[in-house]
């Protein structure tokens, strides 16, 4: 009889312990990131980030360039706010000037200059030095 009572008491204690563990008011601690080599997700629901994932492998905006050669502007399309590198292959200086006056940049002979256009649109351009040089820049 003592064995039966001991087993009954032990079973009751185990049952109460199991129930209190399931109904705990404590929330699981928030996940922390120790390193970018592997980020564990609580419960493994989403797995881990592969080791060696480099942030610089994410897609980046491609470079935009405006070529000047033979006193002619090449075609260029860029995003608003993107830097456009102007490459002047000619042996004389040029400018890239918006017909509406919104921007201008001087480009030395055989040199480069950077141009940033903030607003989207199609801009008619010309060279202030060589008025017959015209073209356009498309900003999206």
PDB file of N, CA and C in Angstrom, residues 30-137:
ATOM      1  N   UNK A  30      14.087  37.688 -26.047  1.00  0.00           N
ATOM      2  CA  UNK A  30      14.224  38.076 -27.455  1.00  0.00           C
ATOM      3  C   UNK A  30      15.515  37.510 -28.040  1.00  0.00           C
ATOM      4  N   UNK A  31      15.462  37.269 -29.332  1.00  0.00           N
ATOM      5  CA  UNK A  31      16.640  36.742 -30.021  1.00  0.00           C
ATOM      6  C   UNK A  31      17.709  37.821 -30.073  1.00  0.00           C
ATOM      7  N   UNK A  32      18.944  37.413 -29.955  1.00  0.00           N
ATOM      8  CA  UNK A  32      20.050  38.348 -30.078  1.00  0.00           C
ATOM      9  C   UNK A  32      20.954  37.886 -31.202  1.00  0.00           C
ATOM     10  N   UNK A  33      21.635  38.831 -31.777  1.00  0.00           N
ATOM     11  CA  UNK A  33      22.544  38.510 -32.870  1.00  0.00           C
ATOM     12  C   UNK A  33      23.961  38.670 -32.348  1.00  0.00           C
ATOM     13  N   UNK A  34      24.676  37.562 -32.305  1.00  0.00           N
ATOM     14  CA  UNK A  34      26.050  37.598 -31.836  1.00  0.00           C
ATOM     15  C   UNK A  34      27.020  37.859 -32.967  1.00  0.00           C
ATOM     16  N   UNK A  35      26.665  37.455 -34.155  1.00  0.00           N
ATOM     17  CA  UNK A  35      27.571  37.612 -35.293  1.00  0.00           C
ATOM     18  C   UNK A  35      26.767  37.488 -36.558  1.00  0.00           C
ATOM     19  N   UNK A  36      27.252  38.044 -37.622  1.00  0.00           N
ATOM     20  CA  UNK A  36      26.551  37.931 -38.897  1.00  0.00           C
ATOM     21  C   UNK A  36      26.884  36.638 -39.620  1.00  0.00           C
ATOM     22  N   UNK A  37      27.775  35.812 -39.047  1.00  0.00           N
ATOM     23  CA  UNK A  37      28.106  34.547 -39.690  1.00  0.00           C
ATOM     24  C   UNK A  37      26.931  33.579 -39.657  1.00  0.00           C
ATOM     25  N   UNK A  38      26.161  33.597 -38.585  1.00  0.00           N
ATOM     26  CA  UNK A  38      25.013  32.710 -38.477  1.00  0.00           C
ATOM     27  C   UNK A  38      24.024  33.329 -37.510  1.00  0.00           C
ATOM     28  N   UNK A  39      22.821  33.574 -37.957  1.00  0.00           N
ATOM     29  CA  UNK A  39      21.792  34.164 -37.118  1.00  0.00           C
ATOM     30  C   UNK A  39      20.746  33.095 -36.864  1.00  0.00           C
ATOM     31  N   UNK A  40      20.676  32.614 -35.627  1.00  0.00           N
ATOM     32  CA  UNK A  40      19.725  31.568 -35.284  1.00  0.00           C
ATOM     33  C   UNK A  40      18.362  32.189 -35.028  1.00  0.00           C
ATOM     34  N   UNK A  41      17.330  31.511 -35.431  1.00  0.00           N
ATOM     35  CA  UNK A  41      15.965  31.952 -35.225  1.00  0.00           C
ATOM     36  C   UNK A  41      15.372  31.097 -34.122  1.00  0.00           C
ATOM     37  N   UNK A  42      14.703  31.692 -33.097  1.00  0.00           N
ATOM     38  CA  UNK A  42      14.128  30.886 -32.025  1.00  0.00           C
ATOM     39  C   UNK A  42      13.236  29.788 -32.585  1.00  0.00           C
ATOM     40  N   UNK A  43      13.441  28.586 -32.123  1.00  0.00           N
ATOM     41  CA  UNK A  43      12.652  27.454 -32.579  1.00  0.00           C
ATOM     42  C   UNK A  43      13.099  26.927 -33.921  1.00  0.00           C
ATOM     43  N   UNK A  44      14.042  27.574 -34.542  1.00  0.00           N
ATOM     44  CA  UNK A  44      14.556  27.108 -35.829  1.00  0.00           C
ATOM     45  C   UNK A  44      13.542  27.214 -36.951  1.00  0.00           C
ATOM     46  N   UNK A  45      12.501  28.054 -36.773  1.00  0.00           N
ATOM     47  CA  UNK A  45      11.430  28.132 -37.766  1.00  0.00           C
ATOM     48  C   UNK A  45      11.934  28.546 -39.140  1.00  0.00           C
ATOM     49  N   UNK A  46      12.888  29.448 -39.166  1.00  0.00           N
ATOM     50  CA  UNK A  46      13.375  29.932 -40.450  1.00  0.00           C
ATOM     51  C   UNK A  46      14.796  29.492 -40.760  1.00  0.00           C
ATOM     52  N   UNK A  47      15.425  28.794 -39.857  1.00  0.00           N
ATOM     53  CA  UNK A  47      16.778  28.314 -40.101  1.00  0.00           C
ATOM     54  C   UNK A  47      17.808  29.362 -39.770  1.00  0.00           C
ATOM     55  N   UNK A  48      18.919  29.351 -40.477  1.00  0.00           N
ATOM     56  CA  UNK A  48      19.994  30.293 -40.207  1.00  0.00           C
ATOM     57  C   UNK A  48      20.435  30.957 -41.501  1.00  0.00           C
ATOM     58  N   UNK A  49      21.060  32.090 -41.347  1.00  0.00           N
ATOM     59  CA  UNK A  49      21.634  32.788 -42.492  1.00  0.00           C
ATOM     60  C   UNK A  49      22.952  32.105 -42.817  1.00  0.00           C
ATOM     61  N   UNK A  50      23.225  31.798 -44.071  1.00  0.00           N
ATOM     62  CA  UNK A  50      24.467  31.101 -44.416  1.00  0.00           C
ATOM     63  C   UNK A  50      25.695  31.868 -43.945  1.00  0.00           C
ATOM     64  N   UNK A  51      26.667  31.118 -43.446  1.00  0.00           N
ATOM     65  CA  UNK A  51      27.915  31.727 -43.000  1.00  0.00           C
ATOM     66  C   UNK A  51      28.597  32.408 -44.179  1.00  0.00           C
ATOM     67  N   UNK A  52      29.230  33.518 -43.914  1.00  0.00           N
ATOM     68  CA  UNK A  52      29.984  34.210 -44.951  1.00  0.00           C
ATOM     69  C   UNK A  52      29.142  35.094 -45.854  1.00  0.00           C
ATOM     70  N   UNK A  53      27.855  35.309 -45.529  1.00  0.00           N
ATOM     71  CA  UNK A  53      27.021  36.185 -46.351  1.00  0.00           C
ATOM     72  C   UNK A  53      27.590  37.597 -46.271  1.00  0.00           C
ATOM     73  N   UNK A  54      27.971  38.131 -47.382  1.00  0.00           N
ATOM     74  CA  UNK A  54      28.567  39.462 -47.410  1.00  0.00           C
ATOM     75  C   UNK A  54      27.513  40.478 -47.807  1.00  0.00           C
ATOM     76  N   UNK A  55      27.414  41.558 -47.042  1.00  0.00           N
ATOM     77  CA  UNK A  55      26.422  42.582 -47.342  1.00  0.00           C
ATOM     78  C   UNK A  55      26.734  43.311 -48.637  1.00  0.00           C
ATOM     79  N   UNK A  56      28.003  43.322 -49.049  1.00  0.00           N
ATOM     80  CA  UNK A  56      28.332  44.023 -50.283  1.00  0.00           C
ATOM     81  C   UNK A  56      27.981  43.228 -51.533  1.00  0.00           C
ATOM     82  N   UNK A  57      27.376  42.046 -51.367  1.00  0.00           N
ATOM     83  CA  UNK A  57      26.950  41.277 -52.530  1.00  0.00           C
ATOM     84  C   UNK A  57      25.518  41.611 -52.920  1.00  0.00           C
ATOM     85  N   UNK A  58      24.883  42.489 -52.155  1.00  0.00           N
ATOM     86  CA  UNK A  58      23.522  42.883 -52.494  1.00  0.00           C
ATOM     87  C   UNK A  58      23.554  43.706 -53.780  1.00  0.00           C
ATOM     88  N   UNK A  59      22.472  43.649 -54.563  1.00  0.00           N
ATOM     89  CA  UNK A  59      22.471  44.399 -55.822  1.00  0.00           C
ATOM     90  C   UNK A  59      22.666  45.889 -55.567  1.00  0.00           C
ATOM     91  N   UNK A  60      23.417  46.518 -56.409  1.00  0.00           N
ATOM     92  CA  UNK A  60      23.640  47.953 -56.289  1.00  0.00           C
ATOM     93  C   UNK A  60      23.249  48.631 -57.598  1.00  0.00           C
ATOM     94  N   UNK A  61      23.075  49.919 -57.502  1.00  0.00           N
ATOM     95  CA  UNK A  61      22.710  50.692 -58.679  1.00  0.00           C
ATOM     96  C   UNK A  61      23.911  50.733 -59.629  1.00  0.00           C
ATOM     97  N   UNK A  62      23.666  50.466 -60.893  1.00  0.00           N
ATOM     98  CA  UNK A  62      24.766  50.486 -61.857  1.00  0.00           C
ATOM     99  C   UNK A  62      25.203  51.927 -62.108  1.00  0.00           C
ATOM    100  N   UNK A  63      26.435  52.081 -62.530  1.00  0.00           N
ATOM    101  CA  UNK A  63      26.988  53.407 -62.784  1.00  0.00           C
ATOM    102  C   UNK A  63      26.343  54.021 -64.027  1.00  0.00           C
ATOM    103  N   UNK A  64      26.199  55.328 -63.995  1.00  0.00           N
ATOM    104  CA  UNK A  64      25.672  56.049 -65.160  1.00  0.00           C
ATOM    105  C   UNK A  64      26.790  56.920 -65.714  1.00  0.00           C
ATOM    106  N   UNK A  65      26.945  56.901 -67.028  1.00  0.00           N
ATOM    107  CA  UNK A  65      28.013  57.686 -67.653  1.00  0.00           C
ATOM    108  C   UNK A  65      27.492  58.365 -68.910  1.00  0.00           C
ATOM    109  N   UNK A  66      27.922  59.593 -69.094  1.00  0.00           N
ATOM    110  CA  UNK A  66      27.632  60.360 -70.300  1.00  0.00           C
ATOM    111  C   UNK A  66      28.956  60.539 -71.029  1.00  0.00           C
ATOM    112  N   UNK A  67      29.040  59.996 -72.229  1.00  0.00           N
ATOM    113  CA  UNK A  67      30.271  60.062 -73.018  1.00  0.00           C
ATOM    114  C   UNK A  67      30.202  61.245 -73.987  1.00  0.00           C
ATOM    115  N   UNK A  68      31.291  62.004 -74.041  1.00  0.00           N
ATOM    116  CA  UNK A  68      31.436  63.070 -75.033  1.00  0.00           C
ATOM    117  C   UNK A  68      32.604  62.679 -75.925  1.00  0.00           C
ATOM    118  N   UNK A  69      32.315  62.563 -77.222  1.00  0.00           N
ATOM    119  CA  UNK A  69      33.362  62.188 -78.175  1.00  0.00           C
ATOM    120  C   UNK A  69      33.023  62.795 -79.531  1.00  0.00           C
ATOM    121  N   UNK A  70      34.003  63.391 -80.180  1.00  0.00           N
ATOM    122  CA  UNK A  70      33.753  64.005 -81.483  1.00  0.00           C
ATOM    123  C   UNK A  70      32.753  65.131 -81.400  1.00  0.00           C
ATOM    124  N   UNK A  71      32.790  65.876 -80.298  1.00  0.00           N
ATOM    125  CA  UNK A  71      31.852  66.984 -80.056  1.00  0.00           C
ATOM    126  C   UNK A  71      30.398  66.533 -80.132  1.00  0.00           C
ATOM    127  N   UNK A  72      30.150  65.320 -79.638  1.00  0.00           N
ATOM    128  CA  UNK A  72      28.797  64.755 -79.613  1.00  0.00           C
ATOM    129  C   UNK A  72      28.531  64.166 -78.228  1.00  0.00           C
ATOM    130  N   UNK A  73      27.317  64.428 -77.710  1.00  0.00           N
ATOM    131  CA  UNK A  73      26.899  63.818 -76.450  1.00  0.00           C
ATOM    132  C   UNK A  73      26.366  62.415 -76.718  1.00  0.00           C
ATOM    133  N   UNK A  74      26.771  61.445 -75.909  1.00  0.00           N
ATOM    134  CA  UNK A  74      26.189  60.114 -75.981  1.00  0.00           C
ATOM    135  C   UNK A  74      24.865  60.092 -75.234  1.00  0.00           C
ATOM    136  N   UNK A  75      24.173  58.973 -75.323  1.00  0.00           N
ATOM    137  CA  UNK A  75      22.897  58.814 -74.621  1.00  0.00           C
ATOM    138  C   UNK A  75      23.153  58.387 -73.177  1.00  0.00           C
ATOM    139  N   UNK A  76      22.323  58.859 -72.263  1.00  0.00           N
ATOM    140  CA  UNK A  76      22.430  58.439 -70.864  1.00  0.00           C
ATOM    141  C   UNK A  76      21.050  58.464 -70.220  1.00  0.00           C
ATOM    142  N   UNK A  77      20.801  57.453 -69.395  1.00  0.00           N
ATOM    143  CA  UNK A  77      19.603  57.379 -68.561  1.00  0.00           C
ATOM    144  C   UNK A  77      20.078  57.092 -67.147  1.00  0.00           C
ATOM    145  N   UNK A  78      19.543  57.822 -66.176  1.00  0.00           N
ATOM    146  CA  UNK A  78      19.948  57.646 -64.783  1.00  0.00           C
ATOM    147  C   UNK A  78      18.735  57.824 -63.885  1.00  0.00           C
ATOM    148  N   UNK A  79      18.901  57.482 -62.625  1.00  0.00           N
ATOM    149  CA  UNK A  79      17.853  57.691 -61.634  1.00  0.00           C
ATOM    150  C   UNK A  79      18.035  59.064 -60.993  1.00  0.00           C
ATOM    151  N   UNK A  80      16.956  59.648 -60.516  1.00  0.00           N
ATOM    152  CA  UNK A  80      17.032  60.933 -59.832  1.00  0.00           C
ATOM    153  C   UNK A  80      18.001  60.819 -58.656  1.00  0.00           C
ATOM    154  N   UNK A  81      18.915  61.757 -58.561  1.00  0.00           N
ATOM    155  CA  UNK A  81      19.885  61.759 -57.476  1.00  0.00           C
ATOM    156  C   UNK A  81      21.112  60.891 -57.706  1.00  0.00           C
ATOM    157  N   UNK A  82      21.128  60.134 -58.781  1.00  0.00           N
ATOM    158  CA  UNK A  82      22.272  59.270 -59.086  1.00  0.00           C
ATOM    159  C   UNK A  82      23.396  60.100 -59.718  1.00  0.00           C
ATOM    160  N   UNK A  83      24.623  59.787 -59.361  1.00  0.00           N
ATOM    161  CA  UNK A  83      25.767  60.479 -59.952  1.00  0.00           C
ATOM    162  C   UNK A  83      25.999  59.990 -61.374  1.00  0.00           C
ATOM    163  N   UNK A  84      26.089  60.934 -62.292  1.00  0.00           N
ATOM    164  CA  UNK A  84      26.414  60.643 -63.692  1.00  0.00           C
ATOM    165  C   UNK A  84      27.853  61.104 -63.904  1.00  0.00           C
ATOM    166  N   UNK A  85      28.715  60.202 -64.322  1.00  0.00           N
ATOM    167  CA  UNK A  85      30.095  60.564 -64.635  1.00  0.00           C
ATOM    168  C   UNK A  85      30.157  60.979 -66.097  1.00  0.00           C
ATOM    169  N   UNK A  86      30.600  62.203 -66.338  1.00  0.00           N
ATOM    170  CA  UNK A  86      30.730  62.725 -67.701  1.00  0.00           C
ATOM    171  C   UNK A  86      32.184  62.526 -68.127  1.00  0.00           C
ATOM    172  N   UNK A  87      32.382  61.748 -69.187  1.00  0.00           N
ATOM    173  CA  UNK A  87      33.714  61.455 -69.721  1.00  0.00           C
ATOM    174  C   UNK A  87      33.912  62.217 -71.026  1.00  0.00           C
ATOM    175  N   UNK A  88      34.888  63.100 -71.054  1.00  0.00           N
ATOM    176  CA  UNK A  88      35.169  63.899 -72.249  1.00  0.00           C
ATOM    177  C   UNK A  88      36.395  63.316 -72.953  1.00  0.00           C
ATOM    178  N   UNK A  89      36.180  62.636 -74.067  1.00  0.00           N
ATOM    179  CA  UNK A  89      37.279  62.045 -74.838  1.00  0.00           C
ATOM    180  C   UNK A  89      37.901  63.043 -75.809  1.00  0.00           C
ATOM    181  N   UNK A  90      37.323  64.228 -75.911  1.00  0.00           N
ATOM    182  CA  UNK A  90      37.822  65.232 -76.860  1.00  0.00           C
ATOM    183  C   UNK A  90      39.035  65.978 -76.297  1.00  0.00           C
ATOM    184  N   UNK A  91      39.774  66.623 -77.196  1.00  0.00           N
ATOM    185  CA  UNK A  91      40.965  67.391 -76.802  1.00  0.00           C
ATOM    186  C   UNK A  91      40.628  68.843 -76.464  1.00  0.00           C
ATOM    187  N   UNK A  92      39.342  69.149 -76.379  1.00  0.00           N
ATOM    188  CA  UNK A  92      38.882  70.485 -75.979  1.00  0.00           C
ATOM    189  C   UNK A  92      37.875  70.339 -74.844  1.00  0.00           C
ATOM    190  N   UNK A  93      37.766  71.384 -74.023  1.00  0.00           N
ATOM    191  CA  UNK A  93      36.814  71.373 -72.912  1.00  0.00           C
ATOM    192  C   UNK A  93      35.385  71.508 -73.428  1.00  0.00           C
ATOM    193  N   UNK A  94      34.444  70.977 -72.670  1.00  0.00           N
ATOM    194  CA  UNK A  94      33.016  71.095 -72.979  1.00  0.00           C
ATOM    195  C   UNK A  94      32.268  71.391 -71.686  1.00  0.00           C
ATOM    196  N   UNK A  95      30.998  71.694 -71.820  1.00  0.00           N
ATOM    197  CA  UNK A  95      30.112  71.772 -70.660  1.00  0.00           C
ATOM    198  C   UNK A  95      28.888  70.917 -70.948  1.00  0.00           C
ATOM    199  N   UNK A  96      28.235  70.500 -69.892  1.00  0.00           N
ATOM    200  CA  UNK A  96      26.926  69.849 -70.005  1.00  0.00           C
ATOM    201  C   UNK A  96      25.979  70.796 -69.288  1.00  0.00           C
ATOM    202  N   UNK A  97      25.144  71.470 -70.065  1.00  0.00           N
ATOM    203  CA  UNK A  97      24.283  72.520 -69.534  1.00  0.00           C
ATOM    204  C   UNK A  97      22.842  72.239 -69.930  1.00  0.00           C
ATOM    205  N   UNK A  98      21.949  72.245 -68.947  1.00  0.00           N
ATOM    206  CA  UNK A  98      20.524  72.056 -69.237  1.00  0.00           C
ATOM    207  C   UNK A  98      19.986  73.303 -69.920  1.00  0.00           C
ATOM    208  N   UNK A  99      19.187  73.099 -70.958  1.00  0.00           N
ATOM    209  CA  UNK A  99      18.585  74.235 -71.668  1.00  0.00           C
ATOM    210  C   UNK A  99      17.745  75.090 -70.728  1.00  0.00           C
ATOM    211  N   UNK A 100      17.120  74.459 -69.708  1.00  0.00           N
ATOM    212  CA  UNK A 100      16.281  75.208 -68.770  1.00  0.00           C
ATOM    213  C   UNK A 100      17.100  75.854 -67.647  1.00  0.00           C
ATOM    214  N   UNK A 101      18.426  75.674 -67.673  1.00  0.00           N
ATOM    215  CA  UNK A 101      19.296  76.302 -66.677  1.00  0.00           C
ATOM    216  C   UNK A 101      19.359  75.590 -65.334  1.00  0.00           C
ATOM    217  N   UNK A 102      18.759  74.416 -65.223  1.00  0.00           N
ATOM    218  CA  UNK A 102      18.703  73.735 -63.927  1.00  0.00           C
ATOM    219  C   UNK A 102      20.036  73.125 -63.489  1.00  0.00           C
ATOM    220  N   UNK A 103      20.960  72.892 -64.413  1.00  0.00           N
ATOM    221  CA  UNK A 103      22.285  72.394 -64.046  1.00  0.00           C
ATOM    222  C   UNK A 103      23.285  72.702 -65.143  1.00  0.00           C
ATOM    223  N   UNK A 104      24.534  72.748 -64.747  1.00  0.00           N
ATOM    224  CA  UNK A 104      25.648  72.858 -65.689  1.00  0.00           C
ATOM    225  C   UNK A 104      26.895  72.311 -65.015  1.00  0.00           C
ATOM    226  N   UNK A 105      27.736  71.680 -65.791  1.00  0.00           N
ATOM    227  CA  UNK A 105      29.011  71.180 -65.295  1.00  0.00           C
ATOM    228  C   UNK A 105      30.035  71.340 -66.409  1.00  0.00           C
ATOM    229  N   UNK A 106      31.218  71.821 -66.042  1.00  0.00           N
ATOM    230  CA  UNK A 106      32.309  71.968 -67.008  1.00  0.00           C
ATOM    231  C   UNK A 106      33.163  70.712 -66.974  1.00  0.00           C
ATOM    232  N   UNK A 107      33.550  70.242 -68.169  1.00  0.00           N
ATOM    233  CA  UNK A 107      34.339  69.012 -68.281  1.00  0.00           C
ATOM    234  C   UNK A 107      35.630  69.348 -69.021  1.00  0.00           C
ATOM    235  N   UNK A 108      36.774  69.187 -68.363  1.00  0.00           N
ATOM    236  CA  UNK A 108      38.037  69.535 -69.024  1.00  0.00           C
ATOM    237  C   UNK A 108      38.353  68.603 -70.191  1.00  0.00           C
ATOM    238  N   UNK A 109      39.203  69.067 -71.086  1.00  0.00           N
ATOM    239  CA  UNK A 109      39.637  68.249 -72.229  1.00  0.00           C
ATOM    240  C   UNK A 109      40.265  66.955 -71.711  1.00  0.00           C
ATOM    241  N   UNK A 110      39.785  65.829 -72.232  1.00  0.00           N
ATOM    242  CA  UNK A 110      40.307  64.529 -71.823  1.00  0.00           C
ATOM    243  C   UNK A 110      40.016  64.161 -70.383  1.00  0.00           C
ATOM    244  N   UNK A 111      39.128  64.874 -69.727  1.00  0.00           N
ATOM    245  CA  UNK A 111      38.857  64.651 -68.302  1.00  0.00           C
ATOM    246  C   UNK A 111      37.446  64.183 -68.016  1.00  0.00           C
ATOM    247  N   UNK A 112      37.116  64.176 -66.737  1.00  0.00           N
ATOM    248  CA  UNK A 112      35.786  63.756 -66.289  1.00  0.00           C
ATOM    249  C   UNK A 112      35.230  64.777 -65.309  1.00  0.00           C
ATOM    250  N   UNK A 113      33.927  64.722 -65.129  1.00  0.00           N
ATOM    251  CA  UNK A 113      33.234  65.530 -64.128  1.00  0.00           C
ATOM    252  C   UNK A 113      32.003  64.750 -63.696  1.00  0.00           C
ATOM    253  N   UNK A 114      31.531  65.026 -62.488  1.00  0.00           N
ATOM    254  CA  UNK A 114      30.325  64.370 -61.984  1.00  0.00           C
ATOM    255  C   UNK A 114      29.154  65.331 -62.037  1.00  0.00           C
ATOM    256  N   UNK A 115      27.995  64.780 -62.364  1.00  0.00           N
ATOM    257  CA  UNK A 115      26.759  65.543 -62.469  1.00  0.00           C
ATOM    258  C   UNK A 115      25.672  64.773 -61.733  1.00  0.00           C
ATOM    259  N   UNK A 116      24.898  65.470 -60.898  1.00  0.00           N
ATOM    260  CA  UNK A 116      23.758  64.862 -60.208  1.00  0.00           C
ATOM    261  C   UNK A 116      22.523  65.689 -60.536  1.00  0.00           C
ATOM    262  N   UNK A 117      21.484  65.024 -61.047  1.00  0.00           N
ATOM    263  CA  UNK A 117      20.217  65.691 -61.363  1.00  0.00           C
ATOM    264  C   UNK A 117      19.181  65.146 -60.388  1.00  0.00           C
ATOM    265  N   UNK A 118      18.577  66.027 -59.608  1.00  0.00           N
ATOM    266  CA  UNK A 118      17.705  65.603 -58.522  1.00  0.00           C
ATOM    267  C   UNK A 118      16.294  65.213 -58.954  1.00  0.00           C
ATOM    268  N   UNK A 119      15.760  65.840 -59.982  1.00  0.00           N
ATOM    269  CA  UNK A 119      14.360  65.613 -60.349  1.00  0.00           C
ATOM    270  C   UNK A 119      14.243  64.804 -61.640  1.00  0.00           C
ATOM    271  N   UNK A 120      13.242  63.933 -61.673  1.00  0.00           N
ATOM    272  CA  UNK A 120      12.989  63.114 -62.865  1.00  0.00           C
ATOM    273  C   UNK A 120      12.526  63.987 -64.027  1.00  0.00           C
ATOM    274  N   UNK A 121      12.842  63.540 -65.227  1.00  0.00           N
ATOM    275  CA  UNK A 121      12.427  64.255 -66.427  1.00  0.00           C
ATOM    276  C   UNK A 121      13.403  64.004 -67.562  1.00  0.00           C
ATOM    277  N   UNK A 122      13.057  64.508 -68.731  1.00  0.00           N
ATOM    278  CA  UNK A 122      13.964  64.462 -69.878  1.00  0.00           C
ATOM    279  C   UNK A 122      14.480  65.877 -70.078  1.00  0.00           C
ATOM    280  N   UNK A 123      15.785  66.026 -69.977  1.00  0.00           N
ATOM    281  CA  UNK A 123      16.417  67.336 -70.032  1.00  0.00           C
ATOM    282  C   UNK A 123      17.149  67.525 -71.357  1.00  0.00           C
ATOM    283  N   UNK A 124      16.799  68.583 -72.084  1.00  0.00           N
ATOM    284  CA  UNK A 124      17.552  68.974 -73.282  1.00  0.00           C
ATOM    285  C   UNK A 124      18.834  69.630 -72.783  1.00  0.00           C
ATOM    286  N   UNK A 125      19.975  69.240 -73.386  1.00  0.00           N
ATOM    287  CA  UNK A 125      21.261  69.778 -72.957  1.00  0.00           C
ATOM    288  C   UNK A 125      22.026  70.354 -74.144  1.00  0.00           C
ATOM    289  N   UNK A 126      22.988  71.207 -73.825  1.00  0.00           N
ATOM    290  CA  UNK A 126      23.883  71.770 -74.840  1.00  0.00           C
ATOM    291  C   UNK A 126      25.233  72.054 -74.189  1.00  0.00           C
ATOM    292  N   UNK A 127      26.217  72.345 -75.021  1.00  0.00           N
ATOM    293  CA  UNK A 127      27.533  72.770 -74.551  1.00  0.00           C
ATOM    294  C   UNK A 127      27.578  74.291 -74.655  1.00  0.00           C
ATOM    295  N   UNK A 128      27.905  74.976 -73.563  1.00  0.00           N
ATOM    296  CA  UNK A 128      27.988  76.446 -73.590  1.00  0.00           C
ATOM    297  C   UNK A 128      29.108  76.925 -74.504  1.00  0.00           C
ATOM    298  N   UNK A 129      30.159  76.101 -74.639  1.00  0.00           N
ATOM    299  CA  UNK A 129      31.317  76.498 -75.444  1.00  0.00           C
ATOM    300  C   UNK A 129      31.055  76.271 -76.932  1.00  0.00           C
ATOM    301  N   UNK A 130      30.383  75.172 -77.234  1.00  0.00           N
ATOM    302  CA  UNK A 130      30.100  74.789 -78.631  1.00  0.00           C
ATOM    303  C   UNK A 130      28.580  74.671 -78.770  1.00  0.00           C
ATOM    304  N   UNK A 131      27.931  75.767 -79.113  1.00  0.00           N
ATOM    305  CA  UNK A 131      26.468  75.845 -79.122  1.00  0.00           C
ATOM    306  C   UNK A 131      25.798  74.825 -80.042  1.00  0.00           C
ATOM    307  N   UNK A 132      26.522  74.302 -81.027  1.00  0.00           N
ATOM    308  CA  UNK A 132      25.919  73.316 -81.930  1.00  0.00           C
ATOM    309  C   UNK A 132      25.846  71.920 -81.296  1.00  0.00           C
ATOM    310  N   UNK A 133      26.501  71.718 -80.141  1.00  0.00           N
ATOM    311  CA  UNK A 133      26.435  70.424 -79.446  1.00  0.00           C
ATOM    312  C   UNK A 133      25.162  70.370 -78.612  1.00  0.00           C
ATOM    313  N   UNK A 134      24.268  69.453 -78.968  1.00  0.00           N
ATOM    314  CA  UNK A 134      23.019  69.296 -78.220  1.00  0.00           C
ATOM    315  C   UNK A 134      22.780  67.817 -77.956  1.00  0.00           C
ATOM    316  N   UNK A 135      21.939  67.550 -76.997  1.00  0.00           N
ATOM    317  CA  UNK A 135      21.584  66.172 -76.664  1.00  0.00           C
ATOM    318  C   UNK A 135      20.506  66.171 -75.600  1.00  0.00           C
ATOM    319  N   UNK A 136      20.355  65.042 -74.926  1.00  0.00           N
ATOM    320  CA  UNK A 136      19.367  64.962 -73.848  1.00  0.00           C
ATOM    321  C   UNK A 136      19.833  63.968 -72.790  1.00  0.00           C
ATOM    322  N   UNK A 137      19.335  64.184 -71.591  1.00  0.00           N
ATOM    323  CA  UNK A 137      19.575  63.289 -70.455  1.00  0.00           C
ATOM    324  C   UNK A 137      18.210  62.876 -69.931  1.00  0.00           C
TER     325      UNK A 137
END
